[in-house]
Coordinates of C-alpha atoms in Angstrom, one line a residue:
M1 CA 47.4 25.1 32.0
E2 CA 44.5 27.5 31.9
K3 CA 41.2 26.1 33.1
V4 CA 38.0 26.8 31.2
K5 CA 34.4 25.5 31.5
T6 CA 31.8 24.9 28.8
T7 CA 28.2 25.8 29.4
S8 CA 25.1 24.0 28.0
G9 CA 24.9 26.5 25.1
G10 CA 28.5 25.7 24.1
Q11 CA 30.0 28.8 25.7
V12 CA 33.4 28.4 27.3
S13 CA 34.3 29.7 30.8
A14 CA 37.1 29.3 33.3
G15 CA 37.3 26.0 35.1
A16 CA 38.0 23.3 32.4
P17 CA 41.0 22.4 30.3
A18 CA 41.7 24.5 27.3
E19 CA 41.5 21.5 25.0
V20 CA 37.8 21.3 25.7
T21 CA 37.3 24.6 23.9
V22 CA 39.0 23.3 20.8
L23 CA 37.1 20.0 20.8
T24 CA 33.8 21.8 21.3
R25 CA 34.4 24.1 18.4
R26 CA 35.5 21.3 16.2
K27 CA 32.5 19.2 17.1
R28 CA 30.1 22.1 16.4
S29 CA 31.7 23.0 13.0
G30 CA 32.2 19.3 12.2
K31 CA 28.5 18.5 12.1
V32 CA 27.8 21.1 9.5
G33 CA 30.9 20.3 7.5
T34 CA 30.1 16.6 7.6
F35 CA 26.5 17.2 6.4
F36 CA 27.5 19.3 3.4
S37 CA 30.5 17.0 2.6
E38 CA 28.1 14.0 2.6
C39 CA 25.7 15.9 0.3
G40 CA 28.6 16.6 -2.0
K41 CA 29.6 13.0 -2.1
H42 CA 26.1 11.8 -2.9
Y43 CA 24.8 14.7 -5.0
S44 CA 23.6 12.3 -7.7
L45 CA 21.4 10.5 -5.2
I46 CA 20.0 13.8 -3.9
L47 CA 19.2 14.9 -7.4
M48 CA 17.3 11.6 -8.0
C49 CA 15.3 12.2 -4.8
I50 CA 14.2 15.8 -5.8
P51 CA 11.1 14.6 -7.8
A52 CA 9.9 12.5 -4.9
I53 CA 10.5 15.3 -2.5
V54 CA 8.6 17.8 -4.6
F55 CA 5.8 15.2 -5.1
F56 CA 5.3 14.7 -1.3
I57 CA 5.5 18.4 -0.6
A58 CA 2.9 19.2 -3.3
F59 CA 0.5 16.4 -2.7
S60 CA 1.0 15.4 1.0
Y61 CA 2.2 18.4 3.0
A62 CA 0.9 21.4 1.1
P63 CA -2.8 20.2 1.3
L64 CA -2.6 19.5 5.1
P65 CA -4.5 22.7 6.0
G66 CA -7.5 21.2 4.2
I67 CA -7.9 18.8 7.2
Y68 CA -9.8 21.7 8.8
V69 CA -12.7 20.8 6.5
A70 CA -13.4 17.7 8.6
F71 CA -14.2 20.0 11.6
V72 CA -16.5 22.5 10.0
K73 CA -19.9 22.6 8.3
Y74 CA -18.7 23.5 4.9
N75 CA -20.2 26.6 3.3
Y76 CA -19.5 27.2 -0.4
A77 CA -20.0 31.0 0.0
T78 CA -17.5 31.5 2.9
G79 CA -15.0 28.9 2.0
I80 CA -13.0 26.5 4.3
F81 CA -11.8 28.8 6.9
G82 CA -15.0 30.9 6.9
S83 CA -17.3 28.0 7.5
Q84 CA -18.9 27.3 10.9
F85 CA -16.7 25.2 13.2
I86 CA -18.6 22.2 14.6
G87 CA -15.8 20.2 16.2
L88 CA -16.2 16.5 16.1
D89 CA -19.8 16.5 14.9
N90 CA -18.9 15.1 11.5
F91 CA -17.2 12.1 13.1
K92 CA -20.0 11.7 15.5
F93 CA -22.5 11.5 12.6
L94 CA -20.5 8.8 10.9
F95 CA -20.2 6.6 13.9
E96 CA -23.8 7.1 15.0
S97 CA -25.1 6.3 11.5
G98 CA -23.7 2.8 11.8
Q99 CA -21.9 3.1 8.4
M100 CA -18.4 3.5 9.8
W101 CA -18.1 0.0 11.2
K102 CA -19.3 -1.7 8.0
L103 CA -17.1 0.5 5.8
T104 CA -14.0 0.0 8.0
R105 CA -14.6 -3.8 8.2
N106 CA -14.9 -4.2 4.5
T107 CA -11.9 -2.0 3.7
I108 CA -9.6 -3.7 6.2
L109 CA -10.6 -7.2 5.3
Y110 CA -10.3 -6.7 1.6
N111 CA -6.9 -5.0 2.0
F112 CA -5.7 -7.6 4.4
A113 CA -6.6 -10.4 1.9
F114 CA -4.9 -8.4 -0.9
L115 CA -1.8 -7.8 1.2
I116 CA -1.3 -11.5 2.2
L117 CA -2.3 -13.2 -1.1
D118 CA -0.6 -10.6 -3.4
N119 CA 2.7 -11.0 -1.6
L120 CA 2.6 -14.8 -1.3
V121 CA 1.4 -15.4 -4.9
A122 CA 3.9 -12.9 -6.2
M123 CA 6.8 -14.6 -4.3
F124 CA 5.7 -18.0 -5.5
M125 CA 5.5 -16.9 -9.1
A126 CA 8.9 -15.1 -8.9
I127 CA 10.5 -18.4 -7.6
L128 CA 8.8 -20.4 -10.4
I129 CA 9.9 -17.9 -13.1
N130 CA 13.5 -18.0 -11.7
E131 CA 13.5 -21.8 -12.2
I132 CA 12.7 -21.5 -16.0
T133 CA 15.9 -22.1 -17.9
N134 CA 14.6 -21.0 -21.4
R135 CA 15.3 -17.3 -21.5
I136 CA 12.8 -16.6 -24.3
F137 CA 10.0 -18.4 -22.5
K138 CA 10.9 -16.7 -19.3
K139 CA 10.6 -13.2 -20.8
V140 CA 7.4 -14.0 -22.6
T141 CA 5.9 -15.3 -19.3
Q142 CA 6.9 -12.2 -17.5
T143 CA 5.4 -10.0 -20.2
I144 CA 2.1 -11.8 -20.3
M145 CA 1.8 -11.7 -16.5
L146 CA 2.5 -8.0 -16.4
L147 CA 0.0 -7.0 -19.1
P148 CA -3.1 -7.0 -16.8
Y149 CA -1.6 -4.4 -14.6
F150 CA -1.7 -1.8 -17.4
I151 CA -5.4 -2.5 -18.2
S152 CA -7.6 0.4 -17.1
A153 CA -10.0 -0.3 -14.2
V154 CA -12.8 0.8 -16.5
L155 CA -11.9 -2.0 -18.9
V156 CA -11.6 -4.5 -16.1
G157 CA -15.1 -3.6 -15.0
L158 CA -16.4 -4.0 -18.5
L159 CA -14.7 -7.4 -18.9
V160 CA -16.1 -8.6 -15.6
Y161 CA -19.6 -7.4 -16.5
N162 CA -19.5 -9.1 -19.9
V163 CA -18.4 -12.4 -18.3
L164 CA -20.8 -12.4 -15.3
N165 CA -23.9 -10.6 -16.8
Y166 CA -27.0 -12.6 -16.1
D167 CA -28.7 -12.1 -19.5
Y168 CA -25.9 -12.4 -22.0
G169 CA -22.7 -12.9 -20.0
F170 CA -20.1 -15.3 -21.3
L171 CA -20.3 -17.5 -18.1
N172 CA -24.1 -17.8 -18.2
S173 CA -24.1 -18.5 -21.9
I174 CA -21.8 -21.6 -21.2
L175 CA -24.0 -22.7 -18.3
K176 CA -27.1 -22.4 -20.4
S177 CA -25.6 -24.4 -23.3
L178 CA -24.7 -27.1 -20.8
G179 CA -28.2 -27.3 -19.4
F180 CA -27.4 -25.6 -16.0
S181 CA -29.3 -22.8 -14.4
K182 CA -28.0 -19.3 -14.8
W183 CA -25.9 -17.6 -12.0
A184 CA -26.9 -14.1 -10.9
P185 CA -23.9 -12.7 -9.0
Y186 CA -25.1 -9.0 -9.3
S187 CA -27.9 -9.8 -6.9
N188 CA -25.8 -12.0 -4.5
P189 CA -23.5 -10.0 -2.1
K190 CA -21.8 -13.1 -0.8
A191 CA -20.4 -14.0 -4.2
W192 CA -18.3 -10.8 -4.5
P193 CA -15.5 -11.0 -1.9
P194 CA -13.8 -14.0 -3.6
L195 CA -14.5 -12.6 -7.0
I196 CA -12.9 -9.2 -6.2
I197 CA -9.9 -10.9 -4.6
L198 CA -9.4 -13.1 -7.7
I199 CA -9.7 -10.0 -10.0
Q200 CA -7.1 -8.2 -7.8
L201 CA -4.7 -11.1 -8.0
W202 CA -5.1 -11.4 -11.7
Q203 CA -4.4 -7.7 -12.3
C204 CA -1.5 -7.1 -9.7
T205 CA 0.4 -10.3 -9.4
G206 CA 2.5 -9.7 -12.4
Y207 CA 3.7 -6.3 -11.2
N208 CA 4.3 -7.5 -7.6
T209 CA 6.3 -10.4 -9.0
I210 CA 8.9 -8.0 -10.4
V211 CA 10.0 -6.9 -6.9
Y212 CA 10.6 -10.4 -5.7
F213 CA 12.2 -11.5 -8.9
A214 CA 14.6 -8.6 -8.6
A215 CA 15.4 -9.7 -5.0
I216 CA 16.1 -13.2 -6.2
M217 CA 18.4 -11.8 -8.9
G218 CA 20.3 -10.0 -6.1
I219 CA 21.1 -13.2 -4.3
D220 CA 24.9 -14.0 -4.3
S221 CA 25.4 -16.5 -7.2
E222 CA 28.4 -18.0 -5.3
T223 CA 26.0 -19.1 -2.6
I224 CA 23.8 -20.8 -5.1
E225 CA 26.7 -22.5 -6.8
A226 CA 28.2 -23.7 -3.5
A227 CA 24.8 -25.2 -2.6
R228 CA 24.6 -27.0 -6.0
I229 CA 28.1 -28.4 -5.5
D230 CA 27.1 -29.7 -2.1
G231 CA 24.3 -31.6 -3.8
V232 CA 21.3 -29.4 -2.7
N233 CA 18.3 -30.0 -4.9
A234 CA 15.9 -27.3 -6.2
F235 CA 13.4 -27.6 -3.4
Q236 CA 16.1 -27.4 -0.7
R237 CA 17.7 -24.4 -2.4
I238 CA 14.4 -22.6 -2.5
W239 CA 13.5 -23.5 1.1
Y240 CA 16.8 -22.9 2.8
I241 CA 18.4 -20.2 0.7
E242 CA 16.0 -18.2 -1.4
L243 CA 13.0 -17.9 0.9
P244 CA 15.1 -16.8 4.0
L245 CA 16.8 -14.2 1.8
L246 CA 13.4 -13.0 0.5
K247 CA 12.1 -12.5 4.1
P248 CA 13.5 -8.9 4.4
T249 CA 11.8 -7.8 1.2
L250 CA 8.5 -9.4 2.3
V251 CA 8.5 -7.7 5.7
I252 CA 9.4 -4.3 4.3
L253 CA 6.7 -4.5 1.6
M254 CA 4.1 -5.6 4.1
L255 CA 5.0 -2.8 6.5
F256 CA 4.7 -0.2 3.7
A257 CA 1.3 -1.7 2.7
M258 CA 0.0 -1.7 6.3
G259 CA -0.1 2.1 6.1
G260 CA -2.7 2.0 3.4
I261 CA -4.7 -0.9 4.8
V262 CA -7.7 1.4 5.4
K263 CA -7.4 3.0 2.0
G264 CA -9.3 1.0 -0.6
N265 CA -8.8 0.6 -4.3
F266 CA -11.6 2.9 -5.5
G267 CA -11.1 2.2 -9.2
L268 CA -11.4 -1.6 -8.8
F269 CA -14.5 -1.5 -6.5
Y270 CA -16.4 1.3 -8.3
N271 CA -15.9 0.1 -11.8
I272 CA -16.9 -3.5 -10.9
I273 CA -19.7 -2.8 -8.5
G274 CA -20.8 0.6 -9.5
T275 CA -23.9 1.9 -7.7
N276 CA -25.5 -1.5 -7.1
A277 CA -26.9 -1.0 -3.6
L278 CA -27.8 -4.7 -3.4
L279 CA -24.1 -5.5 -3.0
Y280 CA -23.1 -2.7 -0.6
S281 CA -23.2 -5.0 2.5
T282 CA -20.0 -6.8 1.3
T283 CA -18.5 -4.5 -1.3
D284 CA -18.9 -0.9 0.0
I285 CA -15.6 0.5 1.2
L286 CA -14.5 3.9 2.6
E287 CA -13.5 5.3 -0.8
T288 CA -16.8 4.4 -2.5
Y289 CA -18.7 6.0 0.3
V290 CA -16.6 9.1 0.2
Y291 CA -17.3 9.3 -3.6
R292 CA -21.0 9.1 -3.1
A293 CA -21.0 11.6 -0.2
T294 CA -19.0 14.1 -2.3
M295 CA -20.6 13.7 -5.8
Q296 CA -24.2 12.8 -4.9
D297 CA -24.7 14.5 -1.5
F298 CA -22.0 17.2 -2.0
N299 CA -21.0 16.7 1.7
F300 CA -17.4 17.6 1.6
S301 CA -17.1 17.8 5.4
T302 CA -18.1 14.1 5.8
A303 CA -15.8 13.0 3.1
S304 CA -12.9 14.9 4.6
A305 CA -13.7 13.4 8.1
I306 CA -13.4 9.9 6.6
G307 CA -10.1 10.8 4.9
F308 CA -8.7 12.1 8.2
Y309 CA -10.0 9.0 10.0
Q310 CA -8.2 6.8 7.4
S311 CA -4.9 8.6 7.9
V312 CA -5.0 8.4 11.7
I313 CA -5.9 4.7 11.7
G314 CA -3.2 4.0 9.1
F315 CA -0.6 5.8 11.1
I316 CA -1.5 3.9 14.2
I317 CA -1.3 0.5 12.4
V318 CA 2.1 1.3 10.9
M319 CA 3.5 2.3 14.3
I320 CA 2.1 -0.8 16.0
C321 CA 3.4 -3.1 13.3
N322 CA 6.8 -1.5 13.2
T323 CA 7.1 -1.7 17.0
V324 CA 6.2 -5.4 16.9
I325 CA 8.7 -6.1 14.1
K326 CA 11.4 -4.1 16.0
K327 CA 10.9 -6.4 19.0
I328 CA 11.1 -9.6 16.9
E329 CA 13.6 -8.7 14.1
P330 CA 15.1 -5.2 14.7
E331 CA 17.0 -5.1 11.4
Y332 CA 13.7 -5.5 9.5
S333 CA 12.0 -2.5 11.1
L334 CA 11.4 0.8 9.1
F335 CA 12.9 3.0 11.9

């Protein structure tokens, strides 16, 4: 039998069995063939992914050259790439001003509270809705819970203002009629963290519940029926069957949310707090600061530096959390 040898580039030379040549060529052509054959088998899924692919290319990858703004002293006349390069001076200004720590702290703490409470309350509500036997009442409950999600942040801010306003707010009108002193939350920074968290829960719980309710609907009905036959009550079924099966959904949603833990909900904070400087110590987040830097000071370089800072911190947090999850429960990790 003729001896041939394969090199690292896939070339064949004398010194190895001839079968190696055939196997090497088949392997090389098989990878390409397998890729296109898999694409052909799942063409409908690929077509469904095209809008998402186009979206991320247009809004995530195409604007990437704009990161350069964070490292220049932006000049309107010369444009982004014609502006003076100043390196890390924009970041240095942010950290030396003392604003960055406060903004990062507020943003992360609010988002962490949203992340934990949103998921726990949504899971709890999904389990409760699943226990409702009356189909009409169940659908009406889901609809009512979902309605706040579609209310504009502007209207939410207006509703909150009309409820909490010191002079003619609904809450203070009730307190006055009962003989109590009025409450002035718009001059009390410590009052707003729990208020903002409650408003967030009110608006988003209904939408988040859909995900967990869908996960519950995906549980094998035979498992539930077998548990009922064995005499398992509702609390035992929820604790030993439904909650463990909801764990993967909870972990994945929390991992996805961790990437945006340094990105605040601008619409919620701006429309509720506005430009009330008395409340900035507990309500000012990175997004509201970027808005003021851009629209009031016209400082695009500083705003871009904060955006770059958010992206880097978010990436690091996702990688750390994914590594931890991979060590504990490998099947629940993102990659």
